[in-house]
Amino acid sequence: MGRVGTVVAVAGALGVAAARATRTAVSRQRAWRAGPPHRWQVVTVDRPPEQVLPSAVWPEPLRRLDGAVEVTVARAPGGRGTELAARARPHAAWPGLSAHLLGDDPGLLVRRTLWQVKQLAETGEVLRADRAPGERGPVDRPPR
Amino acid sequence: MRALCWTSGGELAVGQVPDPELRNDHDVIVRVRRSATCGADLPLLTGRASGLAAGDVLGHEFLGDVVEVGGGVRRHRVGDRVVVCASVACGACWYCRRGLPSCCDNGSTDPTANEAEWGHPVAGCFGQPRAAGGFAGSHAEYVRVPYADVGAFPVPESVADDRALFASDAAPAGWLGAEGGEVRPGDVVAVWGAGAVGQLAARAAWLLGAERVVVVDRHPARLLMARQHVGVETIDRRDTDVAAQLREFSGGRGPDVCVEAVGGPAGEHLSLADRFTGRAPVPEAVREAVYACRKGGNVFVLNGGTRHVNAFPTGAVVHKGLTVRGGRQHGQRHIPMLLDRMARDELRTEHLATHHFPLDRAVEGYALFRDRPEECLRAVFTPR
Ligand SMILES: NC(=O)c1ccc[n+]([C@@H]2O[C@H](COP(=O)([O-])OP(=O)(O)OC[C@H]3O[C@@H](n4cnc5c(N)ncnc54)[C@H](O)[C@@H]3O)[C@@H](O)[C@H]2O)c1
Ligand SMILES: [Zn+2]
Ligand SMILES: [Zn+2]
């Protein structure tokens, strides 16, 4: 069960959350400059923090990374919603994730996950691709 | 079902693929009535690292009948005749809510795929390489349409298929060229490219109140069509000095608005040396537009097929105080208005459907569109 444990709890104590969020946003800036391999990945979600992480429970796409990432939220400037950031913990164990899902760049997996959380919060669903070419049958050539 | 696919041999073929299925709550499945070729497809077919994989279905300009509806869809019912915006946008993100659906954050099944190329994710598109969203194309019997409440529009009964078809992409693209170039009543407007998009940009300029409109191309037959159907003046670039002619056309001032709607490999100039050294192409039409445009005027670029170029005249942009903008069409915002104009006969597009083929002959249709542009403006496929 993923809880927003490490940094920010959104529900209930929004005032506190916002104050903490500001602090973490600042420290994140520093981390951003520090560069890979454990760079913060950030997306802006056009919804208030309490909708992005409702009841301080991580939405499903993030829950899969529970224990492996740190997460922060900050209010975006100009009423643009929520800046949602995550980064891989050093030496993270990736729960139940096969090597091929993880690839050799955990940052990319974190980033994809953030985009999914954003899609879910903004549109109510995570967009699924049409069947991958590999899933399709072979192309029959028409008789010439 | 049958569909026009890219094959492992790097060519096109009509073959069997699985029927599409509802994958999200806001999806509908459309049975295709008409699907058209587009200049934007041509760069994909040159085989140069297009990103297409075997089995990918092409095509993005289409209309058809709704045959299946996802649980979250509110605006469509089975049996509706709809035209579908060629690009895929969510209607709910910051960009969509500000009327910029082609900048949508959520139009792709893998937003990170665009980040390497453009810096940010952009709206998806049907019938393109996976990086453009992950949505199969419309040269097929059926298509899955995501975010159907946002991107599919019922066609008024009085508007025939061959007219409504162009509301999918070419008409909103043309509209954006004129609107994004901020055409005002009394303006002189020049459009580069007499394809479907260029002709409809010229028509949009008229509708926005332009007083003189000229179209530049190299195919006399296309220019003739623009004169006859859009009522513009034309410049055949093969036998004249385009810049001089545009000066003459605009009292020496230069056009107030220049719209670039050129396509294909013909839109870029590559010398033999460039090819040899792998240098980027020179954007012939954009350069001409920047030099021709009046001081303080607007240049709007619609061709996104040329990814990067050399010899872009930044100095002229600065010294003449130009605004250079680009964009992909915002059909989600413009299609209802365009269908309305089609119903009122203000916007006629059926002349652009110069050739019809059954889907089974789509390969032939593309060959004609690519190799004989002076004859074929758009090949339109009908699955049944
Ligand atoms: N921005 C968008 O949303 C959007 C949507 C659809 C298409 N497009 C783009 O618009 C462009 C036109 O699309 P189309 O379907 O009409 O293509 P098309 O290939 O049918 O027509 C392009 C025309 O440009 C002409 N041309 C080429 N080089 C020229 C030059 N230097 N000067 C003048 N004319 C020149 C060609 O002769 C041709 O007639 C394409 O680049 C396409 O990718 C953009
Ligand atoms: Zn198109
Ligand atoms: Zn959107």
Coordinates of C-alpha atoms and ligand atoms in Angstrom, one line a residue:
Chain A
M1 CA 0.0 0.0 0.0
G2 CA 1.7 3.2 -1.1
R3 CA 1.4 6.1 1.3
V4 CA 2.9 9.6 0.8
G5 CA 5.3 8.9 3.5
T6 CA 8.6 10.5 2.9
V7 CA 7.8 14.0 2.1
V8 CA 4.3 15.3 1.7
A9 CA 0.9 14.4 3.0
V10 CA -1.7 16.3 1.0
A11 CA -5.1 15.4 2.4
G12 CA -6.2 16.8 5.7
A13 CA -3.5 19.2 6.4
L14 CA -3.2 21.2 3.2
G15 CA -1.6 24.2 4.8
V16 CA 1.2 22.1 6.2
A17 CA 1.5 20.3 2.9
A18 CA 1.9 23.5 1.0
A19 CA 4.5 24.8 3.3
R20 CA 6.5 21.6 3.2
A21 CA 6.0 21.4 -0.5
T22 CA 7.7 24.8 -1.0
R23 CA 10.7 23.6 0.9
T24 CA 11.0 20.4 -1.0
A25 CA 10.6 22.3 -4.3
V26 CA 13.6 24.3 -3.3
S27 CA 15.7 21.3 -2.4
R28 CA 14.5 19.7 -5.6
Q29 CA 16.0 22.5 -7.7
R30 CA 19.3 21.7 -6.3
A31 CA 18.9 18.0 -7.0
W32 CA 17.9 18.9 -10.6
R33 CA 21.2 20.5 -11.2
A34 CA 23.0 17.6 -9.7
G35 CA 22.0 15.6 -12.7
P36 CA 21.8 11.9 -13.3
P37 CA 21.6 9.2 -12.2
H38 CA 19.0 10.0 -9.5
R39 CA 17.6 13.2 -11.0
W40 CA 14.1 14.4 -10.1
Q41 CA 11.6 13.9 -12.8
V42 CA 8.7 16.4 -12.8
V43 CA 5.4 16.9 -14.5
T44 CA 2.8 19.6 -14.0
V45 CA -0.7 18.4 -13.5
D46 CA -3.5 20.8 -14.2
R47 CA -5.4 19.9 -11.0
P48 CA -5.0 20.9 -7.4
P49 CA -2.7 18.7 -5.2
E50 CA -5.6 17.1 -3.4
Q51 CA -6.9 15.7 -6.7
V52 CA -3.5 14.5 -7.8
L53 CA -2.8 12.5 -4.7
P54 CA -6.2 12.0 -3.3
S55 CA -6.3 11.2 0.5
A56 CA -2.6 11.0 0.5
V57 CA -2.8 7.6 -1.2
W58 CA -0.7 7.1 -4.3
P59 CA -2.7 6.5 -7.4
E60 CA -2.2 3.1 -9.0
P61 CA 0.6 3.9 -11.5
L62 CA 2.8 5.2 -8.7
R63 CA 1.9 2.5 -6.3
R64 CA 3.8 0.0 -8.4
L65 CA 7.0 2.0 -7.6
D66 CA 6.3 2.1 -3.8
G67 CA 9.5 1.9 -1.9
A68 CA 11.6 2.6 -4.9
V69 CA 10.9 6.3 -5.4
E70 CA 10.6 9.5 -3.4
V71 CA 7.7 11.8 -4.3
T72 CA 7.0 15.5 -3.8
V73 CA 4.2 17.7 -4.7
A74 CA 4.3 21.5 -4.9
R75 CA 1.7 24.0 -6.1
A76 CA 2.6 25.3 -9.5
P77 CA 2.9 29.0 -10.0
G78 CA 0.2 31.0 -11.7
G79 CA -2.6 28.6 -10.8
R80 CA -1.2 25.9 -13.1
G81 CA -2.0 23.1 -10.7
T82 CA 0.5 20.8 -9.1
E83 CA 4.1 20.1 -9.8
L84 CA 4.5 16.4 -9.1
A85 CA 8.1 15.1 -8.8
A86 CA 9.6 11.7 -8.2
R87 CA 13.1 10.2 -8.3
A88 CA 14.5 6.8 -7.8
R89 CA 15.9 6.1 -4.4
P90 CA 19.6 5.1 -4.5
H91 CA 19.9 1.4 -4.6
A92 CA 16.2 1.0 -4.9
A93 CA 14.6 -2.4 -5.0
W94 CA 12.0 -2.3 -7.8
P95 CA 9.1 -4.3 -6.4
G96 CA 7.8 -6.9 -8.8
L97 CA 9.1 -5.2 -11.9
S98 CA 10.7 -7.3 -14.5
A99 CA 14.0 -6.1 -16.0
H100 CA 12.4 -5.4 -19.4
L101 CA 9.9 -3.0 -17.8
L102 CA 12.6 -1.2 -15.9
G103 CA 15.1 -1.1 -18.8
D104 CA 18.5 0.4 -18.0
D105 CA 17.1 3.8 -17.2
P106 CA 15.0 3.9 -14.0
G107 CA 14.5 7.7 -14.7
L108 CA 12.5 6.9 -17.8
L109 CA 10.3 4.5 -15.9
V110 CA 9.7 7.1 -13.2
R111 CA 9.0 9.7 -15.9
R112 CA 6.5 7.5 -17.7
T113 CA 4.8 6.8 -14.4
L114 CA 4.4 10.4 -13.7
W115 CA 2.8 11.0 -17.1
Q116 CA 0.4 8.2 -16.3
V117 CA -0.5 9.8 -13.0
K118 CA -1.1 13.1 -14.7
Q119 CA -3.3 11.5 -17.4
L120 CA -5.3 9.8 -14.8
A121 CA -5.8 13.0 -12.8
E122 CA -6.6 15.1 -15.8
T123 CA -8.7 12.7 -18.0
G124 CA -9.8 10.0 -15.7
E125 CA -7.9 7.2 -17.5
V126 CA -4.5 6.2 -18.7
L127 CA -4.4 6.0 -22.5
R128 CA -3.7 2.6 -23.9
A129 CA -2.1 2.1 -27.2
D130 CA -3.7 0.2 -30.0
R131 CA -2.2 -3.3 -30.2
A132 CA 1.6 -3.1 -30.7
P133 CA 2.8 -4.2 -34.1
G134 CA 4.2 -7.3 -32.5
E135 CA 0.7 -8.2 -31.2
R136 CA -0.7 -8.0 -34.7
G137 CA -0.8 -10.8 -37.1
P138 CA 1.6 -10.8 -40.0
V139 CA 0.6 -8.8 -43.0
D140 CA -0.7 -10.9 -45.7
R141 CA 0.4 -9.9 -49.2
P142 CA -2.5 -9.6 -51.6
P143 CA -2.1 -11.8 -54.7
R144 CA -0.6 -9.8 -57.5
Chain B
M1 CA -10.2 -6.5 -41.2
R2 CA -8.3 -5.1 -44.2
A3 CA -5.9 -2.2 -43.9
L4 CA -3.1 -0.4 -45.7
C5 CA 0.0 -1.4 -43.7
W6 CA 3.7 -0.8 -43.7
T7 CA 5.5 -4.1 -44.3
S8 CA 8.7 -5.5 -43.0
G9 CA 10.1 -5.1 -46.5
G10 CA 9.7 -1.3 -46.1
E11 CA 6.8 -0.9 -48.5
L12 CA 3.0 -0.5 -48.4
A13 CA 0.6 -3.4 -48.8
V14 CA -3.1 -4.0 -48.1
G15 CA -3.4 -6.9 -45.8
Q16 CA -5.3 -8.4 -42.8
V17 CA -4.9 -7.0 -39.3
P18 CA -7.0 -7.7 -36.2
D19 CA -10.0 -5.5 -35.8
P20 CA -9.5 -2.6 -33.4
E21 CA -11.1 -2.8 -30.0
L22 CA -12.2 -0.4 -27.3
R23 CA -9.1 0.2 -25.1
N24 CA -10.3 3.1 -23.0
D25 CA -13.7 4.3 -21.7
H26 CA -13.7 7.3 -23.9
D27 CA -13.1 5.4 -27.1
V28 CA -15.5 4.7 -30.0
I29 CA -14.9 2.4 -33.0
V30 CA -15.7 4.0 -36.4
R31 CA -16.4 2.1 -39.6
V32 CA -14.5 4.1 -42.2
R33 CA -16.5 5.7 -45.1
R34 CA -13.7 7.7 -46.6
S35 CA -10.0 8.1 -45.8
A36 CA -7.6 10.4 -47.6
T37 CA -3.9 10.6 -48.4
C38 CA -2.1 13.7 -47.0
G39 CA 1.1 15.5 -47.9
A40 CA 2.3 14.8 -44.3
D41 CA 2.4 11.0 -45.2
L42 CA 4.9 11.5 -48.0
P43 CA 8.1 12.0 -45.9
L44 CA 7.2 8.7 -44.1
L45 CA 7.2 6.8 -47.4
T46 CA 10.7 7.7 -48.4
G47 CA 12.0 4.9 -46.2
R48 CA 14.5 7.2 -44.5
A49 CA 14.2 6.1 -40.8
S50 CA 10.5 6.9 -40.8
G51 CA 9.9 5.0 -37.6
L52 CA 7.1 3.0 -39.1
A53 CA 7.1 -0.7 -38.0
A54 CA 5.7 -3.7 -39.9
G55 CA 1.9 -3.8 -39.4
D56 CA 1.5 -0.1 -38.7
V57 CA -1.7 1.1 -40.5
L58 CA -1.4 4.5 -42.3
G59 CA -3.9 7.3 -42.8
H60 CA -5.3 10.1 -40.5
E61 CA -7.9 12.1 -42.5
F62 CA -11.2 10.3 -42.3
L63 CA -14.9 10.1 -41.6
G64 CA -17.2 7.2 -40.9
D65 CA -20.0 5.7 -38.8
V66 CA -19.8 5.0 -35.1
V67 CA -20.3 1.2 -34.6
E68 CA -19.2 0.8 -30.9
V69 CA -19.1 3.2 -28.0
G70 CA -17.1 3.0 -24.8
G71 CA -18.7 3.4 -21.4
G72 CA -17.5 6.9 -20.7
V73 CA -18.6 8.4 -24.1
R74 CA -21.5 11.0 -23.8
R75 CA -21.8 12.6 -27.2
H76 CA -21.9 9.7 -29.6
R77 CA -24.2 6.9 -30.4
V78 CA -24.0 3.9 -32.7
G79 CA -24.9 4.9 -36.2
D80 CA -23.7 8.6 -36.0
R81 CA -21.8 9.8 -39.0
V82 CA -18.8 11.5 -37.7
V83 CA -15.7 13.3 -39.0
V84 CA -12.7 12.7 -36.7
C85 CA -9.9 15.2 -36.1
A86 CA -6.6 13.7 -37.4
S87 CA -4.8 14.6 -34.2
V88 CA -5.6 13.1 -30.8
A89 CA -6.1 15.4 -27.8
C90 CA -7.6 14.9 -24.3
G91 CA -9.7 18.1 -23.9
A92 CA -8.8 18.3 -20.3
C93 CA -5.2 19.4 -19.9
W94 CA -3.9 22.9 -19.5
Y95 CA -3.3 23.3 -23.3
C96 CA -6.6 21.8 -24.3
R97 CA -8.5 24.0 -21.9
R98 CA -6.8 27.0 -23.5
G99 CA -7.8 26.1 -27.1
L100 CA -4.4 24.6 -28.1
P101 CA -5.4 21.0 -28.5
S102 CA -2.5 20.1 -30.8
C103 CA -0.2 21.0 -27.9
C104 CA -2.1 18.4 -25.7
D105 CA -0.1 16.9 -22.9
N106 CA -2.1 13.6 -22.9
G107 CA -2.5 12.8 -26.6
S108 CA 0.0 10.0 -26.6
T109 CA 0.2 6.6 -25.0
D110 CA 3.9 7.3 -24.4
P111 CA 4.5 11.0 -23.8
T112 CA 8.2 10.4 -23.2
A113 CA 8.5 9.4 -26.9
N114 CA 8.1 13.0 -28.1
E115 CA 10.3 14.5 -25.5
A116 CA 13.5 13.5 -27.1
E117 CA 12.4 14.9 -30.5
W118 CA 10.5 18.1 -29.6
G119 CA 11.4 18.7 -25.9
H120 CA 7.8 18.1 -24.9
P121 CA 4.9 15.7 -25.7
V122 CA 2.4 17.0 -28.3
A123 CA -1.0 15.7 -29.4
G124 CA -1.0 12.3 -31.0
C125 CA -1.9 11.5 -34.6
F126 CA -3.6 8.5 -36.2
G127 CA -1.6 6.4 -38.7
Q128 CA 1.9 7.6 -37.8
P129 CA 4.9 6.0 -36.3
R130 CA 4.4 4.9 -32.7
A131 CA 6.2 7.9 -31.3
A132 CA 3.3 10.0 -32.6
G133 CA 0.9 8.5 -30.1
G134 CA 0.4 4.8 -30.8
F135 CA -2.9 5.0 -32.8
A136 CA -3.5 2.9 -35.9
G137 CA -4.5 4.7 -39.0
S138 CA -7.7 5.1 -41.0
H139 CA -6.8 3.4 -44.3
A140 CA -8.7 0.5 -42.9
E141 CA -12.2 -0.8 -42.4
Y142 CA -12.4 0.2 -38.8
V143 CA -10.5 2.7 -36.5
R144 CA -10.4 3.1 -32.8
V145 CA -10.9 6.8 -31.8
P146 CA -9.7 7.7 -28.3
Y147 CA -11.2 10.7 -26.5
A148 CA -14.2 10.5 -28.9
D149 CA -16.2 13.2 -27.1
V150 CA -13.4 15.6 -27.8
G151 CA -12.2 14.6 -31.3
A152 CA -15.2 13.2 -33.3
F153 CA -18.0 15.4 -34.6
P154 CA -21.4 14.6 -36.1
V155 CA -21.6 15.7 -39.7
P156 CA -24.7 17.7 -40.7
E157 CA -26.9 15.7 -43.0
S158 CA -26.6 18.1 -45.8
V159 CA -22.8 17.8 -46.0
A160 CA -21.7 15.0 -48.3
D161 CA -18.8 12.7 -47.4
D162 CA -16.4 14.1 -49.9
R163 CA -16.8 17.5 -48.4
A164 CA -16.9 16.6 -44.7
L165 CA -13.8 14.4 -45.1
F166 CA -11.6 17.5 -45.3
A167 CA -12.8 18.8 -41.9
S168 CA -10.5 16.1 -40.5
D169 CA -7.2 17.7 -41.2
A170 CA -6.7 19.9 -44.3
A171 CA -9.4 22.4 -43.5
P172 CA -8.4 23.0 -39.9
A173 CA -4.8 23.2 -40.9
G174 CA -5.6 25.7 -43.6
W175 CA -7.7 27.6 -41.1
L176 CA -4.9 27.7 -38.6
G177 CA -2.5 29.1 -41.2
A178 CA -4.8 32.1 -41.8
E179 CA -6.0 32.5 -38.2
G180 CA -2.6 31.9 -36.7
G181 CA -1.1 34.4 -39.2
E182 CA -3.7 36.9 -37.9
V183 CA -5.3 37.7 -41.3
R184 CA -7.3 40.9 -41.0
P185 CA -9.8 42.5 -43.3
G186 CA -8.0 44.2 -46.1
D187 CA -4.9 42.1 -45.8
V188 CA -2.7 40.9 -48.7
V189 CA -2.0 37.2 -48.1
A190 CA 0.4 34.8 -49.9
V191 CA 0.3 31.1 -49.5
W192 CA 3.1 28.7 -50.5
G193 CA 1.7 25.3 -51.7
A194 CA -1.4 24.6 -53.7
G195 CA -2.1 21.2 -52.1
A196 CA -5.3 20.7 -50.1
V197 CA -3.9 22.5 -47.1
G198 CA -2.6 25.5 -49.1
Q199 CA -5.9 25.9 -51.0
L200 CA -7.9 25.8 -47.8
A201 CA -5.5 28.3 -46.1
A202 CA -6.2 30.6 -49.1
R203 CA -10.0 30.0 -48.7
A204 CA -9.7 30.7 -44.9
A205 CA -7.9 34.0 -45.7
W206 CA -10.8 35.1 -47.9
L207 CA -13.3 34.2 -45.1
L208 CA -11.3 36.2 -42.6
G209 CA -11.5 39.3 -44.9
A210 CA -8.3 39.3 -46.9
E211 CA -8.6 41.6 -49.9
R212 CA -6.0 39.9 -52.1
V213 CA -4.8 36.3 -51.9
V214 CA -2.1 34.7 -54.0
V215 CA -0.9 31.0 -54.1
V216 CA 2.6 29.9 -55.1
D217 CA 3.3 26.4 -56.4
R218 CA 5.2 24.6 -59.2
H219 CA 2.3 22.6 -60.7
P220 CA 0.2 24.5 -63.2
A221 CA -2.8 22.1 -62.8
R222 CA -2.9 22.6 -59.0
L223 CA -2.6 26.4 -59.5
L224 CA -5.4 26.3 -62.1
M225 CA -7.5 24.5 -59.5
A226 CA -6.8 27.2 -56.9
R227 CA -7.8 29.9 -59.4
Q228 CA -11.0 28.1 -60.4
H229 CA -12.2 26.9 -57.0
V230 CA -10.7 29.4 -54.5
G231 CA -10.6 32.5 -56.7
V232 CA -7.0 33.4 -56.0
E233 CA -4.3 34.7 -58.2
T234 CA -1.4 32.3 -58.6
I235 CA 2.4 32.3 -59.2
D236 CA 4.1 29.5 -60.9
R237 CA 7.5 29.4 -59.3
R238 CA 9.1 27.6 -62.2
D239 CA 8.9 30.5 -64.6
T240 CA 9.2 33.6 -62.5
D241 CA 11.0 35.4 -59.7
V242 CA 8.7 34.8 -56.8
A243 CA 10.0 37.6 -54.7
A244 CA 9.6 40.2 -57.5
Q245 CA 6.2 39.0 -58.4
L246 CA 5.0 39.2 -54.8
R247 CA 6.4 42.8 -54.5
E248 CA 4.4 43.7 -57.6
F249 CA 1.3 42.0 -56.1
S250 CA 1.5 43.9 -52.9
G251 CA 2.4 47.5 -54.0
G252 CA 6.0 46.9 -53.0
R253 CA 5.1 46.4 -49.3
G254 CA 5.1 42.7 -49.3
P255 CA 2.2 40.5 -48.1
D256 CA 0.9 41.2 -44.7
V257 CA 0.6 37.5 -44.0
C258 CA 2.6 34.6 -45.5
V259 CA 1.5 31.0 -45.0
E260 CA 3.8 28.2 -45.7
A261 CA 1.9 25.0 -46.7
V262 CA 4.4 23.2 -48.9
G263 CA 5.0 19.5 -48.7
G264 CA 7.1 16.6 -49.4
P265 CA 10.7 16.3 -50.4
A266 CA 9.9 19.0 -52.9
G267 CA 9.5 21.5 -50.1
E268 CA 13.1 21.3 -49.3
H269 CA 16.1 22.0 -51.4
L270 CA 19.1 19.7 -51.0
S271 CA 22.1 20.2 -53.1
L272 CA 24.3 17.3 -54.1
A273 CA 26.9 18.5 -51.6
D274 CA 24.3 18.7 -48.9
R275 CA 23.3 15.1 -49.6
F276 CA 27.0 14.1 -49.5
T277 CA 27.8 15.8 -46.2
G278 CA 24.4 15.0 -44.6
R279 CA 23.7 18.7 -44.1
A280 CA 20.2 19.7 -43.2
P281 CA 17.9 20.9 -46.0
V282 CA 17.3 24.6 -46.8
P283 CA 13.7 25.7 -46.1
E284 CA 13.1 27.2 -49.6
A285 CA 9.6 28.4 -49.0
V286 CA 10.0 29.7 -45.5
R287 CA 13.1 31.7 -46.6
E288 CA 11.1 33.2 -49.5
A289 CA 8.3 34.0 -47.1
V290 CA 10.6 35.7 -44.6
Y291 CA 12.2 37.9 -47.3
A292 CA 8.9 38.7 -49.0
C293 CA 6.8 39.4 -45.9
R294 CA 6.1 43.1 -45.1
K295 CA 7.9 44.6 -42.1
G296 CA 6.1 43.7 -38.9
G297 CA 4.1 41.0 -40.8
N298 CA 3.4 37.4 -39.9
V299 CA 4.8 34.2 -41.3
F300 CA 2.9 31.0 -40.4
V301 CA 4.6 27.6 -41.0
L302 CA 2.4 24.5 -41.4
N303 CA 4.9 22.0 -42.7
G304 CA 6.4 20.0 -39.8
G305 CA 7.8 17.3 -42.0
T306 CA 11.2 19.0 -42.3
R307 CA 12.6 18.5 -38.9
H308 CA 15.4 20.9 -38.9
V309 CA 17.0 23.2 -41.5
N310 CA 20.0 25.2 -42.3
A311 CA 20.3 28.8 -43.7
F312 CA 17.3 30.1 -41.8
P313 CA 17.4 34.0 -42.2
T314 CA 17.2 35.1 -38.6
G315 CA 18.6 38.5 -39.5
A316 CA 15.6 39.3 -41.7
V317 CA 13.3 38.2 -38.9
V318 CA 15.0 40.7 -36.5
H319 CA 15.5 43.6 -38.8
K320 CA 12.0 43.4 -40.3
G321 CA 10.3 42.8 -37.0
L322 CA 8.6 39.7 -38.2
T323 CA 6.5 37.2 -36.2
V324 CA 7.3 33.6 -37.3
R325 CA 5.0 31.0 -35.8
G326 CA 4.1 27.4 -36.6
G327 CA 1.5 25.0 -35.5
R328 CA -0.5 21.8 -36.0
Q329 CA -4.2 22.2 -36.6
H330 CA -6.5 22.7 -33.6
G331 CA -9.4 20.7 -35.2
Q332 CA -11.0 20.0 -31.8
R333 CA -11.6 23.7 -31.6
H334 CA -12.3 24.5 -35.3
I335 CA -14.1 21.5 -36.8
P336 CA -17.6 22.4 -35.6
M337 CA -17.2 25.9 -37.1
L338 CA -15.8 24.4 -40.3
L339 CA -18.7 21.9 -40.7
D340 CA -21.1 24.8 -40.2
R341 CA -19.4 26.7 -43.0
M342 CA -19.5 23.6 -45.1
A343 CA -23.3 23.2 -44.5
R344 CA -23.7 26.9 -45.6
D345 CA -21.7 26.3 -48.7
E346 CA -19.1 28.9 -47.6
L347 CA -16.5 26.2 -47.6
R348 CA -16.5 23.7 -50.5
T349 CA -13.8 21.0 -50.5
E350 CA -15.1 18.2 -52.7
H351 CA -13.0 19.3 -55.6
L352 CA -9.9 18.3 -53.6
A353 CA -10.9 14.6 -53.7
T354 CA -9.6 14.2 -57.2
H355 CA -9.2 10.4 -57.2
H356 CA -11.3 7.6 -55.5
F357 CA -10.0 4.1 -55.0
P358 CA -11.4 1.1 -53.1
L359 CA -9.2 0.4 -50.1
D360 CA -7.8 -2.7 -51.8
R361 CA -6.1 -0.4 -54.4
A362 CA -4.7 2.0 -51.8
V363 CA -1.1 1.2 -52.8
E364 CA -1.9 2.5 -56.3
G365 CA -3.6 5.5 -54.8
Y366 CA -0.5 6.5 -52.9
A367 CA 1.8 5.9 -55.9
L368 CA -0.4 8.3 -57.9
F369 CA -0.5 10.9 -55.1
R370 CA 3.3 10.8 -54.7
D371 CA 4.4 10.5 -58.3
R372 CA 1.8 12.6 -60.2
P373 CA 1.0 15.5 -57.9
E374 CA 0.0 17.6 -60.9
E375 CA -2.9 15.2 -61.5
C376 CA -3.8 13.9 -58.1
L377 CA -4.4 16.3 -55.3
R378 CA -5.8 13.7 -52.8
A379 CA -6.5 10.0 -53.3
V380 CA -9.5 9.0 -51.3
F381 CA -10.0 5.4 -50.2
T382 CA -13.4 3.7 -49.6
P383 CA -13.2 0.4 -47.7
R384 CA -16.5 -0.9 -49.2
Ligands
LIG1 N1 0.2 21.9 -39.5 C1 -0.8 21.0 -39.7 O1 -1.7 20.8 -38.9 C2 -0.8 20.2 -41.0 C3 -1.9 19.4 -41.3 C4 -1.8 18.7 -42.5 C5 -0.8 18.9 -43.4 N2 0.3 19.7 -43.0 C6 1.4 19.9 -43.8 O2 1.0 20.9 -44.8 C7 1.8 20.7 -46.0 C8 0.9 20.6 -47.2 O3 0.0 19.5 -47.1 P1 -0.7 19.0 -48.4 O4 -1.5 17.8 -48.0 O5 -1.5 20.1 -49.1 O6 0.5 18.5 -49.3 P2 0.7 18.2 -50.8 O7 2.0 17.4 -50.9 O8 -0.5 17.7 -51.5 O9 1.0 19.7 -51.4 C9 2.1 20.4 -51.2 C10 2.3 21.4 -52.3 O10 3.5 22.2 -52.0 C11 4.1 22.5 -53.3 N3 5.5 22.9 -53.0 C12 6.6 22.3 -52.7 N4 7.6 23.1 -52.6 C13 7.2 24.3 -52.8 C14 7.8 25.6 -52.8 N5 9.1 25.7 -52.5 N6 7.0 26.7 -53.1 C15 5.7 26.5 -53.4 N7 5.1 25.3 -53.4 C16 5.8 24.3 -53.1 C17 4.0 21.1 -54.0 O11 4.2 21.3 -55.4 C18 2.6 20.7 -53.6 O12 1.7 21.1 -54.6 C19 2.6 19.4 -45.8 O13 3.9 19.7 -45.4 C20 1.9 18.7 -44.6 O14 2.8 18.0 -43.8 C21 0.3 20.4 -41.8
ZN2 ZN -3.2 15.2 -43.0
ZN3 ZN -5.1 17.8 -23.6

